[in-house]
């Protein structure tokens, strides 16, 4: 029995639960909301990795590779946003444009 495919699946489940736990401590805090989004992005990445291990044709593999990239692309801007909040810098209105740009890249 090969356990390698189950490592990203376990990561997806644990990252989802941990992100929900942090969010549940103070749902109205912006940092917790962004951390929830980061957790979802990481879980998306892990879930895509899991399905890349178990697919049996190229078309499904391409779909899951693109799905995986969605988590990576959106996770970058979320990390940037959270880093600015933790450092105490004002993100201003331009952070919305950065999210929109990354969403355009994902599409």
JSON list of C-alpha atoms in Angstrom, two decimals:
[
{"chain": "A", "resi": 1, "resn": "UNK", "atom": "CA", "xyz": [0.00, 0.00, 0.00]},
{"chain": "A", "resi": 2, "resn": "UNK", "atom": "CA", "xyz": [1.38, 3.37, -1.08]},
{"chain": "A", "resi": 3, "resn": "UNK", "atom": "CA", "xyz": [0.78, 6.09, 1.50]},
{"chain": "A", "resi": 4, "resn": "UNK", "atom": "CA", "xyz": [2.22, 8.95, -0.59]},
{"chain": "A", "resi": 5, "resn": "UNK", "atom": "CA", "xyz": [-1.15, 10.08, -2.07]},
{"chain": "A", "resi": 6, "resn": "UNK", "atom": "CA", "xyz": [-2.67, 10.38, 1.38]},
{"chain": "A", "resi": 7, "resn": "UNK", "atom": "CA", "xyz": [-0.10, 12.87, 2.67]},
{"chain": "A", "resi": 8, "resn": "UNK", "atom": "CA", "xyz": [-1.54, 15.83, 0.70]},
{"chain": "A", "resi": 9, "resn": "UNK", "atom": "CA", "xyz": [-5.07, 14.68, 1.52]},
{"chain": "A", "resi": 10, "resn": "UNK", "atom": "CA", "xyz": [-4.24, 14.72, 5.24]},
{"chain": "A", "resi": 11, "resn": "UNK", "atom": "CA", "xyz": [-2.66, 18.14, 4.74]},
{"chain": "A", "resi": 12, "resn": "UNK", "atom": "CA", "xyz": [-5.82, 19.46, 3.09]},
{"chain": "A", "resi": 13, "resn": "UNK", "atom": "CA", "xyz": [-7.98, 18.24, 5.95]},
{"chain": "A", "resi": 14, "resn": "UNK", "atom": "CA", "xyz": [-5.65, 19.48, 8.70]},
{"chain": "A", "resi": 15, "resn": "UNK", "atom": "CA", "xyz": [-5.08, 22.88, 7.06]},
{"chain": "A", "resi": 16, "resn": "UNK", "atom": "CA", "xyz": [-8.84, 23.34, 6.68]},
{"chain": "A", "resi": 17, "resn": "UNK", "atom": "CA", "xyz": [-9.50, 22.51, 10.33]},
{"chain": "A", "resi": 18, "resn": "UNK", "atom": "CA", "xyz": [-6.64, 24.68, 11.58]},
{"chain": "A", "resi": 19, "resn": "UNK", "atom": "CA", "xyz": [-7.78, 27.66, 9.48]},
{"chain": "A", "resi": 20, "resn": "UNK", "atom": "CA", "xyz": [-11.34, 27.23, 10.75]},
{"chain": "A", "resi": 21, "resn": "UNK", "atom": "CA", "xyz": [-10.06, 27.01, 14.33]},
{"chain": "A", "resi": 22, "resn": "UNK", "atom": "CA", "xyz": [-8.09, 30.26, 14.03]},
{"chain": "A", "resi": 23, "resn": "UNK", "atom": "CA", "xyz": [-11.05, 31.96, 12.36]},
{"chain": "A", "resi": 24, "resn": "UNK", "atom": "CA", "xyz": [-13.45, 30.78, 15.06]},
{"chain": "A", "resi": 25, "resn": "UNK", "atom": "CA", "xyz": [-11.40, 32.46, 17.81]},
{"chain": "A", "resi": 26, "resn": "UNK", "atom": "CA", "xyz": [-12.25, 35.96, 16.50]},
{"chain": "A", "resi": 27, "resn": "UNK", "atom": "CA", "xyz": [-14.27, 35.90, 13.25]},
{"chain": "A", "resi": 28, "resn": "UNK", "atom": "CA", "xyz": [-14.45, 39.67, 12.93]},
{"chain": "A", "resi": 29, "resn": "UNK", "atom": "CA", "xyz": [-10.69, 40.26, 13.01]},
{"chain": "A", "resi": 30, "resn": "UNK", "atom": "CA", "xyz": [-9.33, 41.00, 9.56]},
{"chain": "A", "resi": 31, "resn": "UNK", "atom": "CA", "xyz": [-6.16, 38.99, 10.19]},
{"chain": "A", "resi": 32, "resn": "UNK", "atom": "CA", "xyz": [-8.23, 35.90, 11.04]},
{"chain": "A", "resi": 33, "resn": "UNK", "atom": "CA", "xyz": [-10.36, 36.34, 7.94]},
{"chain": "A", "resi": 34, "resn": "UNK", "atom": "CA", "xyz": [-7.27, 36.54, 5.77]},
{"chain": "A", "resi": 35, "resn": "UNK", "atom": "CA", "xyz": [-5.75, 33.55, 7.56]},
{"chain": "A", "resi": 36, "resn": "UNK", "atom": "CA", "xyz": [-8.91, 31.58, 6.79]},
{"chain": "A", "resi": 37, "resn": "UNK", "atom": "CA", "xyz": [-8.48, 32.46, 3.12]},
{"chain": "A", "resi": 38, "resn": "UNK", "atom": "CA", "xyz": [-4.82, 31.37, 3.26]},
{"chain": "A", "resi": 39, "resn": "UNK", "atom": "CA", "xyz": [-5.89, 28.08, 4.86]},
{"chain": "A", "resi": 40, "resn": "UNK", "atom": "CA", "xyz": [-8.42, 27.53, 2.08]},
{"chain": "A", "resi": 41, "resn": "UNK", "atom": "CA", "xyz": [-5.73, 28.28, -0.52]},
{"chain": "A", "resi": 42, "resn": "UNK", "atom": "CA", "xyz": [-3.33, 25.78, 1.06]},
{"chain": "A", "resi": 43, "resn": "UNK", "atom": "CA", "xyz": [-6.09, 23.17, 1.33]},
{"chain": "A", "resi": 44, "resn": "UNK", "atom": "CA", "xyz": [-6.89, 23.73, -2.37]},
{"chain": "A", "resi": 45, "resn": "UNK", "atom": "CA", "xyz": [-3.23, 23.22, -3.21]},
{"chain": "A", "resi": 46, "resn": "UNK", "atom": "CA", "xyz": [-3.07, 20.04, -1.10]},
{"chain": "A", "resi": 47, "resn": "UNK", "atom": "CA", "xyz": [-6.31, 18.68, -2.53]},
{"chain": "A", "resi": 48, "resn": "UNK", "atom": "CA", "xyz": [-5.08, 19.26, -6.08]},
{"chain": "A", "resi": 49, "resn": "UNK", "atom": "CA", "xyz": [-1.83, 17.46, -5.19]},
{"chain": "A", "resi": 50, "resn": "UNK", "atom": "CA", "xyz": [-3.78, 14.50, -3.83]},
{"chain": "A", "resi": 51, "resn": "UNK", "atom": "CA", "xyz": [-5.87, 14.14, -6.97]},
{"chain": "A", "resi": 52, "resn": "UNK", "atom": "CA", "xyz": [-2.76, 14.41, -9.16]},
{"chain": "A", "resi": 53, "resn": "UNK", "atom": "CA", "xyz": [-1.56, 11.26, -7.42]},
{"chain": "A", "resi": 54, "resn": "UNK", "atom": "CA", "xyz": [-4.74, 9.28, -8.05]},
{"chain": "A", "resi": 55, "resn": "UNK", "atom": "CA", "xyz": [-5.96, 10.33, -11.53]},
{"chain": "A", "resi": 56, "resn": "UNK", "atom": "CA", "xyz": [-5.59, 7.87, -14.35]},
{"chain": "A", "resi": 57, "resn": "UNK", "atom": "CA", "xyz": [-5.78, 10.03, -17.49]},
{"chain": "A", "resi": 58, "resn": "UNK", "atom": "CA", "xyz": [-4.13, 13.17, -18.81]},
{"chain": "A", "resi": 59, "resn": "UNK", "atom": "CA", "xyz": [-7.30, 15.24, -19.08]},
{"chain": "A", "resi": 60, "resn": "UNK", "atom": "CA", "xyz": [-8.16, 14.81, -15.40]},
{"chain": "A", "resi": 61, "resn": "UNK", "atom": "CA", "xyz": [-4.55, 15.48, -14.44]},
{"chain": "A", "resi": 62, "resn": "UNK", "atom": "CA", "xyz": [-4.63, 18.78, -16.35]},
{"chain": "A", "resi": 63, "resn": "UNK", "atom": "CA", "xyz": [-7.83, 19.82, -14.55]},
{"chain": "A", "resi": 64, "resn": "UNK", "atom": "CA", "xyz": [-6.35, 19.05, -11.11]},
{"chain": "A", "resi": 65, "resn": "UNK", "atom": "CA", "xyz": [-3.08, 20.78, -12.00]},
{"chain": "A", "resi": 66, "resn": "UNK", "atom": "CA", "xyz": [-5.05, 23.93, -12.86]},
{"chain": "A", "resi": 67, "resn": "UNK", "atom": "CA", "xyz": [-7.12, 23.55, -9.69]},
{"chain": "A", "resi": 68, "resn": "UNK", "atom": "CA", "xyz": [-3.89, 23.31, -7.68]},
{"chain": "A", "resi": 69, "resn": "UNK", "atom": "CA", "xyz": [-2.58, 26.49, -9.30]},
{"chain": "A", "resi": 70, "resn": "UNK", "atom": "CA", "xyz": [-5.68, 28.40, -8.18]},
{"chain": "A", "resi": 71, "resn": "UNK", "atom": "CA", "xyz": [-4.67, 27.86, -4.55]},
{"chain": "A", "resi": 72, "resn": "UNK", "atom": "CA", "xyz": [-1.10, 28.90, -5.24]},
{"chain": "A", "resi": 73, "resn": "UNK", "atom": "CA", "xyz": [-1.97, 32.07, -7.17]},
{"chain": "A", "resi": 74, "resn": "UNK", "atom": "CA", "xyz": [-4.49, 33.35, -4.65]},
{"chain": "A", "resi": 75, "resn": "UNK", "atom": "CA", "xyz": [-2.36, 32.28, -1.68]},
{"chain": "A", "resi": 76, "resn": "UNK", "atom": "CA", "xyz": [0.49, 34.59, -2.68]},
{"chain": "A", "resi": 77, "resn": "UNK", "atom": "CA", "xyz": [-1.58, 37.76, -2.45]},
{"chain": "A", "resi": 78, "resn": "UNK", "atom": "CA", "xyz": [-3.22, 36.58, 0.78]},
{"chain": "A", "resi": 79, "resn": "UNK", "atom": "CA", "xyz": [0.21, 36.02, 2.37]},
{"chain": "A", "resi": 80, "resn": "UNK", "atom": "CA", "xyz": [1.25, 39.48, 1.21]},
{"chain": "A", "resi": 81, "resn": "UNK", "atom": "CA", "xyz": [-1.89, 41.01, 2.71]},
{"chain": "A", "resi": 82, "resn": "UNK", "atom": "CA", "xyz": [-1.48, 39.20, 6.03]},
{"chain": "A", "resi": 83, "resn": "UNK", "atom": "CA", "xyz": [2.21, 40.15, 6.20]},
{"chain": "A", "resi": 84, "resn": "UNK", "atom": "CA", "xyz": [1.33, 43.81, 5.82]},
{"chain": "A", "resi": 85, "resn": "UNK", "atom": "CA", "xyz": [-1.31, 43.58, 8.56]},
{"chain": "A", "resi": 86, "resn": "UNK", "atom": "CA", "xyz": [1.06, 41.84, 10.97]},
{"chain": "A", "resi": 87, "resn": "UNK", "atom": "CA", "xyz": [3.81, 44.38, 10.25]},
{"chain": "A", "resi": 88, "resn": "UNK", "atom": "CA", "xyz": [1.39, 47.22, 10.95]},
{"chain": "A", "resi": 89, "resn": "UNK", "atom": "CA", "xyz": [1.46, 48.75, 7.48]},
{"chain": "A", "resi": 90, "resn": "UNK", "atom": "CA", "xyz": [-1.68, 50.16, 5.92]},
{"chain": "A", "resi": 91, "resn": "UNK", "atom": "CA", "xyz": [-2.75, 48.14, 2.92]},
{"chain": "A", "resi": 92, "resn": "UNK", "atom": "CA", "xyz": [-4.90, 50.93, 1.54]},
{"chain": "A", "resi": 93, "resn": "UNK", "atom": "CA", "xyz": [-7.32, 50.57, -1.31]},
{"chain": "A", "resi": 94, "resn": "UNK", "atom": "CA", "xyz": [-4.75, 49.09, -3.68]},
{"chain": "A", "resi": 95, "resn": "UNK", "atom": "CA", "xyz": [-4.94, 45.64, -2.06]},
{"chain": "A", "resi": 96, "resn": "UNK", "atom": "CA", "xyz": [-8.30, 45.16, -3.77]},
{"chain": "A", "resi": 97, "resn": "UNK", "atom": "CA", "xyz": [-6.63, 45.77, -7.12]},
{"chain": "A", "resi": 98, "resn": "UNK", "atom": "CA", "xyz": [-3.95, 43.21, -6.28]},
{"chain": "A", "resi": 99, "resn": "UNK", "atom": "CA", "xyz": [-6.61, 40.63, -5.40]},
{"chain": "A", "resi": 100, "resn": "UNK", "atom": "CA", "xyz": [-8.45, 41.43, -8.66]},
{"chain": "A", "resi": 101, "resn": "UNK", "atom": "CA", "xyz": [-5.22, 41.09, -10.67]},
{"chain": "A", "resi": 102, "resn": "UNK", "atom": "CA", "xyz": [-4.46, 37.70, -9.12]},
{"chain": "A", "resi": 103, "resn": "UNK", "atom": "CA", "xyz": [-8.03, 36.56, -9.69]},
{"chain": "A", "resi": 104, "resn": "UNK", "atom": "CA", "xyz": [-7.56, 37.56, -13.35]},
{"chain": "A", "resi": 105, "resn": "UNK", "atom": "CA", "xyz": [-4.38, 35.49, -13.46]},
{"chain": "A", "resi": 106, "resn": "UNK", "atom": "CA", "xyz": [-6.25, 32.54, -11.96]},
{"chain": "A", "resi": 107, "resn": "UNK", "atom": "CA", "xyz": [-9.02, 32.80, -14.53]}
]
